[in-house]
Amino acid sequence: MYHLGLDIGSSSIKIALVNASTGKSVGVVTEPETEMTMEAVKNGWAEQSPEDWWRYVCSGIKRLSSEYSIKTTDISGIGISYQMHGLVLIDKEGNALRKSIIWCDSRAVSIGQNAYDEIGAELCDTHLLNSPANFTASKLKWVKENEPEIYAQIYKMMLPGDYVAYKLSGVVNTTVSGLSEGILWDFKKDEIADILLEYYSLEKSMIPDIVDTFSIQSNVDEKGAGESGLKIGTPILYRAGDQPNNALTLNVFNPGEVAATGGTSGVVYAVTDNLSVKESSRVNNFAHVNYTPGKPTRIGKLLCINGAGIQYRWLLNNLDVDSYDEMNTLANEVPIGSDGIALIPFGNGAERMLKNKEVGTRIVNLNLNNHGKGHLCRAALEGIAFSFVYGMEIMESDGIKVNVMRAGNDNLFRSEIFSTTVSTLIGYDIEIYNTTGAIGAARAANLHKGDFEAFGKTILDNDYIMTFSPQEDKKAYQEAYTTWKKELELILNNK
């Protein structure tokens, strides 16, 4: 038997199949083959059609079944991961009332900021653990203010994963973790956040019923089966936003464990058992996948670094080099600290961890006689590594205690310079795993049984690649980081 994993991203839909008992990956397909489009009617807007996600889910399941010669009747469970913070609205017939306002749409920024100011920082921080900011609840308020004719027709509001589950099953529900990413959960009262619904004058009846993250949430119905090709009655057993799901994929569930990604942007996601909100202006706090009301707290603290992999990719595109491997080889020929060059990598818009300042990219101390391509390559890797370390310092000041970081096998973490630099400066191991969010979601279909130990063993057995450990001699790393940090703080103090 097999489990199916769906990962509903904004650029593509990934569909994975794993062996239900061993967790071994059978195959993964991506739909569509070219990147999905986002519609931007105005600057700062970003929308996608929920029906497109569903169409690609259906075509992907059929393609996966065909390419790997798997009968869909042998699929015994479904797990769903999805792009966080999106807003999907349906009427009583289940039709989408408008395109989804997705995570990178910024139209509701001022609505959320006004809410934070007027409700008050103390109430928002202690009850919501965040500012309402540009999250799902604020996007729903925008619809109420600007599209009253659509708002009047709303039966339920959903997150992207809720919508796909609904299309499979005909059942509308959501999770506490999902509501928390929309800033619709009150952590102090352990219930739906009336404090924000009342401030925004939103109807509580629009919030779907809540089910456990790991449970039989619903079953594929006749309509869902007819369109997807799956068997009627196949259970949906798991659902989570992409960052909590990435942590789950890397076996990050408990305080002291951190998940990291180093793609176009970088993400550090740390699990904690405390409700500290000291850094709520720079770090977001969500209910982790194993958060259960009334039980020991499991909060995922999320820190995003916009200027990460995009910086290294820019160098790849603009230096006379052919590949990341060549860049890494060049960088390895240069000593720790890049012979004095410091590269500030924040060239991808405002950085939340830097209090939303636009710092940009800076190359400092470049000597045109002595420095070459290798120095730039190493300085870029070190600069991005230093930004991760800087972010970890912010998180540790917010109560995070860490004993291990786990990361996917992406370009940055495959670099020995990058991973060793981060590991040495933060003082703990970085474990590298070769896996994806869709595979993690598929495996999580087993967790309704509650065996987290077996789940962790599955990841270790199937995905583990290697561990980067801190170097004993830290002096050169610390000196280079101190130089970089001074340059960054000079910029920040002038902003």
mmCIF file with all atom_site columns, C-alpha atoms in Angstrom, residues 199-372:
data_model
loop_
_atom_site.group_PDB
_atom_site.id
_atom_site.type_symbol
_atom_site.label_atom_id
_atom_site.label_alt_id
_atom_site.label_comp_id
_atom_site.label_asym_id
_atom_site.label_entity_id
_atom_site.label_seq_id
_atom_site.pdbx_PDB_ins_code
_atom_site.Cartn_x
_atom_site.Cartn_y
_atom_site.Cartn_z
_atom_site.occupancy
_atom_site.B_iso_or_equiv
_atom_site.pdbx_formal_charge
_atom_site.auth_seq_id
_atom_site.auth_comp_id
_atom_site.auth_asym_id
_atom_site.auth_atom_id
_atom_site.pdbx_PDB_model_num
ATOM 1   C CA . TYR A 1 199 ? -12.153 44.009 15.888  1.00 0.00 ? 199 TYR A CA 1
ATOM 2   C CA . TYR A 1 200 ? -12.437 43.246 12.151  1.00 0.00 ? 200 TYR A CA 1
ATOM 3   C CA . SER A 1 201 ? -16.230 42.606 12.404  1.00 0.00 ? 201 SER A CA 1
ATOM 4   C CA . LEU A 1 202 ? -15.827 39.184 10.756  1.00 0.00 ? 202 LEU A CA 1
ATOM 5   C CA . GLU A 1 203 ? -18.391 36.409 11.191  1.00 0.00 ? 203 GLU A CA 1
ATOM 6   C CA . LYS A 1 204 ? -17.153 33.500 13.289  1.00 0.00 ? 204 LYS A CA 1
ATOM 7   C CA . SER A 1 205 ? -19.410 31.179 11.283  1.00 0.00 ? 205 SER A CA 1
ATOM 8   C CA . MET A 1 206 ? -17.027 31.598 8.317   1.00 0.00 ? 206 MET A CA 1
ATOM 9   C CA . ILE A 1 207 ? -14.320 29.672 10.200  1.00 0.00 ? 207 ILE A CA 1
ATOM 10  C CA . PRO A 1 208 ? -14.428 25.956 9.298   1.00 0.00 ? 208 PRO A CA 1
ATOM 11  C CA . ASP A 1 209 ? -14.755 23.200 11.875  1.00 0.00 ? 209 ASP A CA 1
ATOM 12  C CA . ILE A 1 210 ? -11.434 22.243 13.500  1.00 0.00 ? 210 ILE A CA 1
ATOM 13  C CA . VAL A 1 211 ? -9.926  18.760 13.187  1.00 0.00 ? 211 VAL A CA 1
ATOM 14  C CA . ASP A 1 212 ? -6.687  17.360 14.582  1.00 0.00 ? 212 ASP A CA 1
ATOM 15  C CA . THR A 1 213 ? -3.593  17.754 12.377  1.00 0.00 ? 213 THR A CA 1
ATOM 16  C CA . PHE A 1 214 ? -3.007  13.987 12.557  1.00 0.00 ? 214 PHE A CA 1
ATOM 17  C CA . SER A 1 215 ? -6.407  12.324 12.236  1.00 0.00 ? 215 SER A CA 1
ATOM 18  C CA . ILE A 1 216 ? -8.970  11.004 9.791   1.00 0.00 ? 216 ILE A CA 1
ATOM 19  C CA . GLN A 1 217 ? -9.930  14.523 8.737   1.00 0.00 ? 217 GLN A CA 1
ATOM 20  C CA . SER A 1 218 ? -12.282 13.439 5.928   1.00 0.00 ? 218 SER A CA 1
ATOM 21  C CA . ASN A 1 219 ? -12.544 10.841 3.155   1.00 0.00 ? 219 ASN A CA 1
ATOM 22  C CA . VAL A 1 220 ? -12.511 11.127 -0.623  1.00 0.00 ? 220 VAL A CA 1
ATOM 23  C CA . ASP A 1 221 ? -16.116 11.327 -1.851  1.00 0.00 ? 221 ASP A CA 1
ATOM 24  C CA . GLU A 1 222 ? -17.632 10.285 -5.162  1.00 0.00 ? 222 GLU A CA 1
ATOM 25  C CA . LYS A 1 223 ? -17.040 13.651 -6.841  1.00 0.00 ? 223 LYS A CA 1
ATOM 26  C CA . GLY A 1 224 ? -13.462 13.907 -5.557  1.00 0.00 ? 224 GLY A CA 1
ATOM 27  C CA . ALA A 1 225 ? -12.754 10.356 -6.687  1.00 0.00 ? 225 ALA A CA 1
ATOM 28  C CA . GLY A 1 226 ? -14.218 10.965 -10.128 1.00 0.00 ? 226 GLY A CA 1
ATOM 29  C CA . GLU A 1 227 ? -12.024 14.001 -10.737 1.00 0.00 ? 227 GLU A CA 1
ATOM 30  C CA . SER A 1 228 ? -8.791  12.837 -9.060  1.00 0.00 ? 228 SER A CA 1
ATOM 31  C CA . GLY A 1 229 ? -8.829  9.153  -9.921  1.00 0.00 ? 229 GLY A CA 1
ATOM 32  C CA . LEU A 1 230 ? -8.463  8.194  -6.258  1.00 0.00 ? 230 LEU A CA 1
ATOM 33  C CA . LYS A 1 231 ? -10.609 5.539  -4.567  1.00 0.00 ? 231 LYS A CA 1
ATOM 34  C CA . ILE A 1 232 ? -13.815 6.601  -2.799  1.00 0.00 ? 232 ILE A CA 1
ATOM 35  C CA . GLY A 1 233 ? -13.237 6.516  0.951   1.00 0.00 ? 233 GLY A CA 1
ATOM 36  C CA . THR A 1 234 ? -9.463  7.157  0.857   1.00 0.00 ? 234 THR A CA 1
ATOM 37  C CA . PRO A 1 235 ? -8.787  9.079  4.099   1.00 0.00 ? 235 PRO A CA 1
ATOM 38  C CA . ILE A 1 236 ? -7.115  12.498 4.354   1.00 0.00 ? 236 ILE A CA 1
ATOM 39  C CA . LEU A 1 237 ? -4.898  11.987 7.403   1.00 0.00 ? 237 LEU A CA 1
ATOM 40  C CA . TYR A 1 238 ? -2.726  15.115 7.678   1.00 0.00 ? 238 TYR A CA 1
ATOM 41  C CA . ARG A 1 239 ? -2.593  18.768 6.682   1.00 0.00 ? 239 ARG A CA 1
ATOM 42  C CA . ALA A 1 240 ? -0.129  21.612 7.442   1.00 0.00 ? 240 ALA A CA 1
ATOM 43  C CA . GLY A 1 241 ? 1.353   24.814 6.017   1.00 0.00 ? 241 GLY A CA 1
ATOM 44  C CA . ASP A 1 242 ? 4.633   24.478 4.133   1.00 0.00 ? 242 ASP A CA 1
ATOM 45  C CA . GLN A 1 243 ? 7.024   25.687 6.853   1.00 0.00 ? 243 GLN A CA 1
ATOM 46  C CA . PRO A 1 244 ? 5.601   23.566 9.698   1.00 0.00 ? 244 PRO A CA 1
ATOM 47  C CA . ASN A 1 245 ? 5.461   20.712 7.180   1.00 0.00 ? 245 ASN A CA 1
ATOM 48  C CA . ASN A 1 246 ? 9.100   21.263 6.217   1.00 0.00 ? 246 ASN A CA 1
ATOM 49  C CA . ALA A 1 247 ? 9.993   20.946 9.904   1.00 0.00 ? 247 ALA A CA 1
ATOM 50  C CA . LEU A 1 248 ? 7.965   17.736 10.156  1.00 0.00 ? 248 LEU A CA 1
ATOM 51  C CA . THR A 1 249 ? 9.699   16.444 7.005   1.00 0.00 ? 249 THR A CA 1
ATOM 52  C CA . LEU A 1 250 ? 13.037  16.909 8.808   1.00 0.00 ? 250 LEU A CA 1
ATOM 53  C CA . ASN A 1 251 ? 11.779  15.284 12.051  1.00 0.00 ? 251 ASN A CA 1
ATOM 54  C CA . VAL A 1 252 ? 11.628  18.582 13.954  1.00 0.00 ? 252 VAL A CA 1
ATOM 55  C CA . PHE A 1 253 ? 8.949   18.352 16.647  1.00 0.00 ? 253 PHE A CA 1
ATOM 56  C CA . ASN A 1 254 ? 10.519  19.172 20.008  1.00 0.00 ? 254 ASN A CA 1
ATOM 57  C CA . PRO A 1 255 ? 12.189  22.099 21.797  1.00 0.00 ? 255 PRO A CA 1
ATOM 58  C CA . GLY A 1 256 ? 15.862  22.253 20.847  1.00 0.00 ? 256 GLY A CA 1
ATOM 59  C CA . GLU A 1 257 ? 15.243  21.159 17.243  1.00 0.00 ? 257 GLU A CA 1
ATOM 60  C CA . VAL A 1 258 ? 15.504  23.594 14.327  1.00 0.00 ? 258 VAL A CA 1
ATOM 61  C CA . ALA A 1 259 ? 14.642  23.161 10.645  1.00 0.00 ? 259 ALA A CA 1
ATOM 62  C CA . ALA A 1 260 ? 16.340  25.329 8.023   1.00 0.00 ? 260 ALA A CA 1
ATOM 63  C CA . THR A 1 261 ? 16.031  25.855 4.289   1.00 0.00 ? 261 THR A CA 1
ATOM 64  C CA . GLY A 1 262 ? 18.392  27.727 2.020   1.00 0.00 ? 262 GLY A CA 1
ATOM 65  C CA . GLY A 1 263 ? 16.603  28.310 -1.245  1.00 0.00 ? 263 GLY A CA 1
ATOM 66  C CA . THR A 1 264 ? 15.920  31.655 -2.923  1.00 0.00 ? 264 THR A CA 1
ATOM 67  C CA . SER A 1 265 ? 15.191  32.915 0.565   1.00 0.00 ? 265 SER A CA 1
ATOM 68  C CA . GLY A 1 266 ? 16.308  31.305 3.793   1.00 0.00 ? 266 GLY A CA 1
ATOM 69  C CA . VAL A 1 267 ? 14.083  30.085 6.599   1.00 0.00 ? 267 VAL A CA 1
ATOM 70  C CA . VAL A 1 268 ? 14.875  29.094 10.164  1.00 0.00 ? 268 VAL A CA 1
ATOM 71  C CA . TYR A 1 269 ? 12.005  27.349 11.957  1.00 0.00 ? 269 TYR A CA 1
ATOM 72  C CA . ALA A 1 270 ? 12.605  26.502 15.612  1.00 0.00 ? 270 ALA A CA 1
ATOM 73  C CA . VAL A 1 271 ? 10.305  24.585 17.943  1.00 0.00 ? 271 VAL A CA 1
ATOM 74  C CA . THR A 1 272 ? 9.899   25.912 21.481  1.00 0.00 ? 272 THR A CA 1
ATOM 75  C CA . ASP A 1 273 ? 7.713   25.244 24.497  1.00 0.00 ? 273 ASP A CA 1
ATOM 76  C CA . ASN A 1 274 ? 7.553   28.885 25.602  1.00 0.00 ? 274 ASN A CA 1
ATOM 77  C CA . LEU A 1 275 ? 5.259   31.708 24.542  1.00 0.00 ? 275 LEU A CA 1
ATOM 78  C CA . SER A 1 276 ? 7.905   34.446 24.496  1.00 0.00 ? 276 SER A CA 1
ATOM 79  C CA . VAL A 1 277 ? 7.112   37.236 22.043  1.00 0.00 ? 277 VAL A CA 1
ATOM 80  C CA . LYS A 1 278 ? 10.096  39.470 22.770  1.00 0.00 ? 278 LYS A CA 1
ATOM 81  C CA . GLU A 1 279 ? 10.981  39.507 19.054  1.00 0.00 ? 279 GLU A CA 1
ATOM 82  C CA . SER A 1 280 ? 7.454   39.416 17.600  1.00 0.00 ? 280 SER A CA 1
ATOM 83  C CA . SER A 1 281 ? 8.291   42.292 15.248  1.00 0.00 ? 281 SER A CA 1
ATOM 84  C CA . ARG A 1 282 ? 11.004  40.155 13.641  1.00 0.00 ? 282 ARG A CA 1
ATOM 85  C CA . VAL A 1 283 ? 9.950   36.541 14.253  1.00 0.00 ? 283 VAL A CA 1
ATOM 86  C CA . ASN A 1 284 ? 6.529   34.954 13.622  1.00 0.00 ? 284 ASN A CA 1
ATOM 87  C CA . ASN A 1 285 ? 4.994   32.420 16.008  1.00 0.00 ? 285 ASN A CA 1
ATOM 88  C CA . PHE A 1 286 ? 2.636   29.656 14.903  1.00 0.00 ? 286 PHE A CA 1
ATOM 89  C CA . ALA A 1 287 ? 1.144   26.522 16.396  1.00 0.00 ? 287 ALA A CA 1
ATOM 90  C CA . HIS A 1 288 ? 3.410   23.686 15.273  1.00 0.00 ? 288 HIS A CA 1
ATOM 91  C CA . VAL A 1 289 ? 1.920   20.532 13.744  1.00 0.00 ? 289 VAL A CA 1
ATOM 92  C CA . ASN A 1 290 ? 2.010   18.774 17.135  1.00 0.00 ? 290 ASN A CA 1
ATOM 93  C CA . TYR A 1 291 ? 0.444   21.670 19.069  1.00 0.00 ? 291 TYR A CA 1
ATOM 94  C CA . THR A 1 292 ? -2.545  20.370 21.024  1.00 0.00 ? 292 THR A CA 1
ATOM 95  C CA . PRO A 1 293 ? -4.745  22.687 23.120  1.00 0.00 ? 293 PRO A CA 1
ATOM 96  C CA . GLY A 1 294 ? -4.388  21.938 26.809  1.00 0.00 ? 294 GLY A CA 1
ATOM 97  C CA . LYS A 1 295 ? -1.156  19.963 26.395  1.00 0.00 ? 295 LYS A CA 1
ATOM 98  C CA . PRO A 1 296 ? 2.532   21.020 26.579  1.00 0.00 ? 296 PRO A CA 1
ATOM 99  C CA . THR A 1 297 ? 3.065   23.927 24.193  1.00 0.00 ? 297 THR A CA 1
ATOM 100 C CA . ARG A 1 298 ? 4.693   23.370 20.804  1.00 0.00 ? 298 ARG A CA 1
ATOM 101 C CA . ILE A 1 299 ? 5.250   26.695 19.027  1.00 0.00 ? 299 ILE A CA 1
ATOM 102 C CA . GLY A 1 300 ? 7.108   27.062 15.744  1.00 0.00 ? 300 GLY A CA 1
ATOM 103 C CA . LYS A 1 301 ? 9.127   30.293 15.604  1.00 0.00 ? 301 LYS A CA 1
ATOM 104 C CA . LEU A 1 302 ? 9.652   31.301 11.992  1.00 0.00 ? 302 LEU A CA 1
ATOM 105 C CA . LEU A 1 303 ? 12.408  33.627 10.845  1.00 0.00 ? 303 LEU A CA 1
ATOM 106 C CA . CYS A 1 304 ? 12.770  34.461 7.150   1.00 0.00 ? 304 CYS A CA 1
ATOM 107 C CA . ILE A 1 305 ? 15.926  35.729 5.419   1.00 0.00 ? 305 ILE A CA 1
ATOM 108 C CA . ASN A 1 306 ? 14.985  37.138 2.022   1.00 0.00 ? 306 ASN A CA 1
ATOM 109 C CA . GLY A 1 307 ? 18.586  37.706 0.951   1.00 0.00 ? 307 GLY A CA 1
ATOM 110 C CA . ALA A 1 308 ? 19.861  34.128 0.909   1.00 0.00 ? 308 ALA A CA 1
ATOM 111 C CA . GLY A 1 309 ? 20.140  31.849 -2.114  1.00 0.00 ? 309 GLY A CA 1
ATOM 112 C CA . ILE A 1 310 ? 19.087  34.634 -4.452  1.00 0.00 ? 310 ILE A CA 1
ATOM 113 C CA . GLN A 1 311 ? 22.449  36.283 -3.720  1.00 0.00 ? 311 GLN A CA 1
ATOM 114 C CA . TYR A 1 312 ? 24.454  33.196 -4.721  1.00 0.00 ? 312 TYR A CA 1
ATOM 115 C CA . ARG A 1 313 ? 22.282  32.679 -7.813  1.00 0.00 ? 313 ARG A CA 1
ATOM 116 C CA . TRP A 1 314 ? 22.925  36.284 -8.867  1.00 0.00 ? 314 TRP A CA 1
ATOM 117 C CA . LEU A 1 315 ? 26.670  35.630 -8.724  1.00 0.00 ? 315 LEU A CA 1
ATOM 118 C CA . LEU A 1 316 ? 26.226  32.415 -10.726 1.00 0.00 ? 316 LEU A CA 1
ATOM 119 C CA . ASN A 1 317 ? 24.381  34.373 -13.405 1.00 0.00 ? 317 ASN A CA 1
ATOM 120 C CA . ASN A 1 318 ? 26.798  37.302 -13.485 1.00 0.00 ? 318 ASN A CA 1
ATOM 121 C CA . LEU A 1 319 ? 30.264  35.824 -12.932 1.00 0.00 ? 319 LEU A CA 1
ATOM 122 C CA . ASP A 1 320 ? 32.009  33.885 -15.677 1.00 0.00 ? 320 ASP A CA 1
ATOM 123 C CA . VAL A 1 321 ? 31.258  30.498 -14.060 1.00 0.00 ? 321 VAL A CA 1
ATOM 124 C CA . ASP A 1 322 ? 29.274  27.470 -15.218 1.00 0.00 ? 322 ASP A CA 1
ATOM 125 C CA . SER A 1 323 ? 27.854  25.971 -12.031 1.00 0.00 ? 323 SER A CA 1
ATOM 126 C CA . TYR A 1 324 ? 27.492  26.155 -8.258  1.00 0.00 ? 324 TYR A CA 1
ATOM 127 C CA . ASP A 1 325 ? 30.077  23.366 -8.041  1.00 0.00 ? 325 ASP A CA 1
ATOM 128 C CA . GLU A 1 326 ? 32.598  25.567 -9.848  1.00 0.00 ? 326 GLU A CA 1
ATOM 129 C CA . MET A 1 327 ? 31.770  28.476 -7.515  1.00 0.00 ? 327 MET A CA 1
ATOM 130 C CA . ASN A 1 328 ? 32.260  26.229 -4.483  1.00 0.00 ? 328 ASN A CA 1
ATOM 131 C CA . THR A 1 329 ? 35.622  25.033 -5.862  1.00 0.00 ? 329 THR A CA 1
ATOM 132 C CA . LEU A 1 330 ? 36.762  28.636 -6.371  1.00 0.00 ? 330 LEU A CA 1
ATOM 133 C CA . ALA A 1 331 ? 35.570  29.574 -2.880  1.00 0.00 ? 331 ALA A CA 1
ATOM 134 C CA . ASN A 1 332 ? 37.507  26.682 -1.334  1.00 0.00 ? 332 ASN A CA 1
ATOM 135 C CA . GLU A 1 333 ? 40.748  28.159 -2.649  1.00 0.00 ? 333 GLU A CA 1
ATOM 136 C CA . VAL A 1 334 ? 40.229  31.256 -0.457  1.00 0.00 ? 334 VAL A CA 1
ATOM 137 C CA . PRO A 1 335 ? 40.847  31.307 3.328   1.00 0.00 ? 335 PRO A CA 1
ATOM 138 C CA . ILE A 1 336 ? 38.192  31.775 6.028   1.00 0.00 ? 336 ILE A CA 1
ATOM 139 C CA . GLY A 1 337 ? 37.170  35.444 6.070   1.00 0.00 ? 337 GLY A CA 1
ATOM 140 C CA . SER A 1 338 ? 37.680  35.873 2.287   1.00 0.00 ? 338 SER A CA 1
ATOM 141 C CA . ASP A 1 339 ? 40.874  37.908 2.827   1.00 0.00 ? 339 ASP A CA 1
ATOM 142 C CA . GLY A 1 340 ? 38.894  40.736 4.402   1.00 0.00 ? 340 GLY A CA 1
ATOM 143 C CA . ILE A 1 341 ? 35.899  41.022 2.045   1.00 0.00 ? 341 ILE A CA 1
ATOM 144 C CA . ALA A 1 342 ? 32.510  41.248 3.764   1.00 0.00 ? 342 ALA A CA 1
ATOM 145 C CA . LEU A 1 343 ? 29.408  40.739 1.634   1.00 0.00 ? 343 LEU A CA 1
ATOM 146 C CA . ILE A 1 344 ? 26.073  41.941 3.023   1.00 0.00 ? 344 ILE A CA 1
ATOM 147 C CA . PRO A 1 345 ? 23.494  39.746 1.180   1.00 0.00 ? 345 PRO A CA 1
ATOM 148 C CA . PHE A 1 346 ? 20.194  41.566 1.750   1.00 0.00 ? 346 PHE A CA 1
ATOM 149 C CA . GLY A 1 347 ? 19.344  42.520 -1.827  1.00 0.00 ? 347 GLY A CA 1
ATOM 150 C CA . ASN A 1 348 ? 15.854  41.004 -2.094  1.00 0.00 ? 348 ASN A CA 1
ATOM 151 C CA . GLY A 1 349 ? 13.627  43.670 -0.578  1.00 0.00 ? 349 GLY A CA 1
ATOM 152 C CA . ALA A 1 350 ? 12.860  44.571 3.038   1.00 0.00 ? 350 ALA A CA 1
ATOM 153 C CA . GLU A 1 351 ? 14.122  42.177 5.700   1.00 0.00 ? 351 GLU A CA 1
ATOM 154 C CA . ARG A 1 352 ? 11.677  41.483 8.538   1.00 0.00 ? 352 ARG A CA 1
ATOM 155 C CA . MET A 1 353 ? 14.476  40.313 10.840  1.00 0.00 ? 353 MET A CA 1
ATOM 156 C CA . LEU A 1 354 ? 16.141  43.707 10.278  1.00 0.00 ? 354 LEU A CA 1
ATOM 157 C CA . LYS A 1 355 ? 12.889  45.461 11.275  1.00 0.00 ? 355 LYS A CA 1
ATOM 158 C CA . ASN A 1 356 ? 11.719  45.724 7.659   1.00 0.00 ? 356 ASN A CA 1
ATOM 159 C CA . LYS A 1 357 ? 14.673  47.862 6.564   1.00 0.00 ? 357 LYS A CA 1
ATOM 160 C CA . GLU A 1 358 ? 15.847  47.678 2.964   1.00 0.00 ? 358 GLU A CA 1
ATOM 161 C CA . VAL A 1 359 ? 19.546  47.153 3.496   1.00 0.00 ? 359 VAL A CA 1
ATOM 162 C CA . GLY A 1 360 ? 20.459  45.965 0.003   1.00 0.00 ? 360 GLY A CA 1
ATOM 163 C CA . THR A 1 361 ? 23.595  44.108 -1.013  1.00 0.00 ? 361 THR A CA 1
ATOM 164 C CA . ARG A 1 362 ? 27.004  45.600 -0.173  1.00 0.00 ? 362 ARG A CA 1
ATOM 165 C CA . ILE A 1 363 ? 30.475  44.330 -1.017  1.00 0.00 ? 363 ILE A CA 1
ATOM 166 C CA . VAL A 1 364 ? 32.840  45.846 1.549   1.00 0.00 ? 364 VAL A CA 1
ATOM 167 C CA . ASN A 1 365 ? 36.669  45.970 1.570   1.00 0.00 ? 365 ASN A CA 1
ATOM 168 C CA . LEU A 1 366 ? 37.074  44.819 -2.040  1.00 0.00 ? 366 LEU A CA 1
ATOM 169 C CA . ASN A 1 367 ? 40.684  45.286 -3.192  1.00 0.00 ? 367 ASN A CA 1
ATOM 170 C CA . LEU A 1 368 ? 40.857  45.421 -6.994  1.00 0.00 ? 368 LEU A CA 1
ATOM 171 C CA . ASN A 1 369 ? 44.502  44.279 -6.999  1.00 0.00 ? 369 ASN A CA 1
ATOM 172 C CA . ASN A 1 370 ? 44.198  41.262 -4.717  1.00 0.00 ? 370 ASN A CA 1
ATOM 173 C CA . HIS A 1 371 ? 40.658  39.921 -4.905  1.00 0.00 ? 371 HIS A CA 1
ATOM 174 C CA . GLY A 1 372 ? 39.108  37.765 -7.625  1.00 0.00 ? 372 GLY A CA 1
#
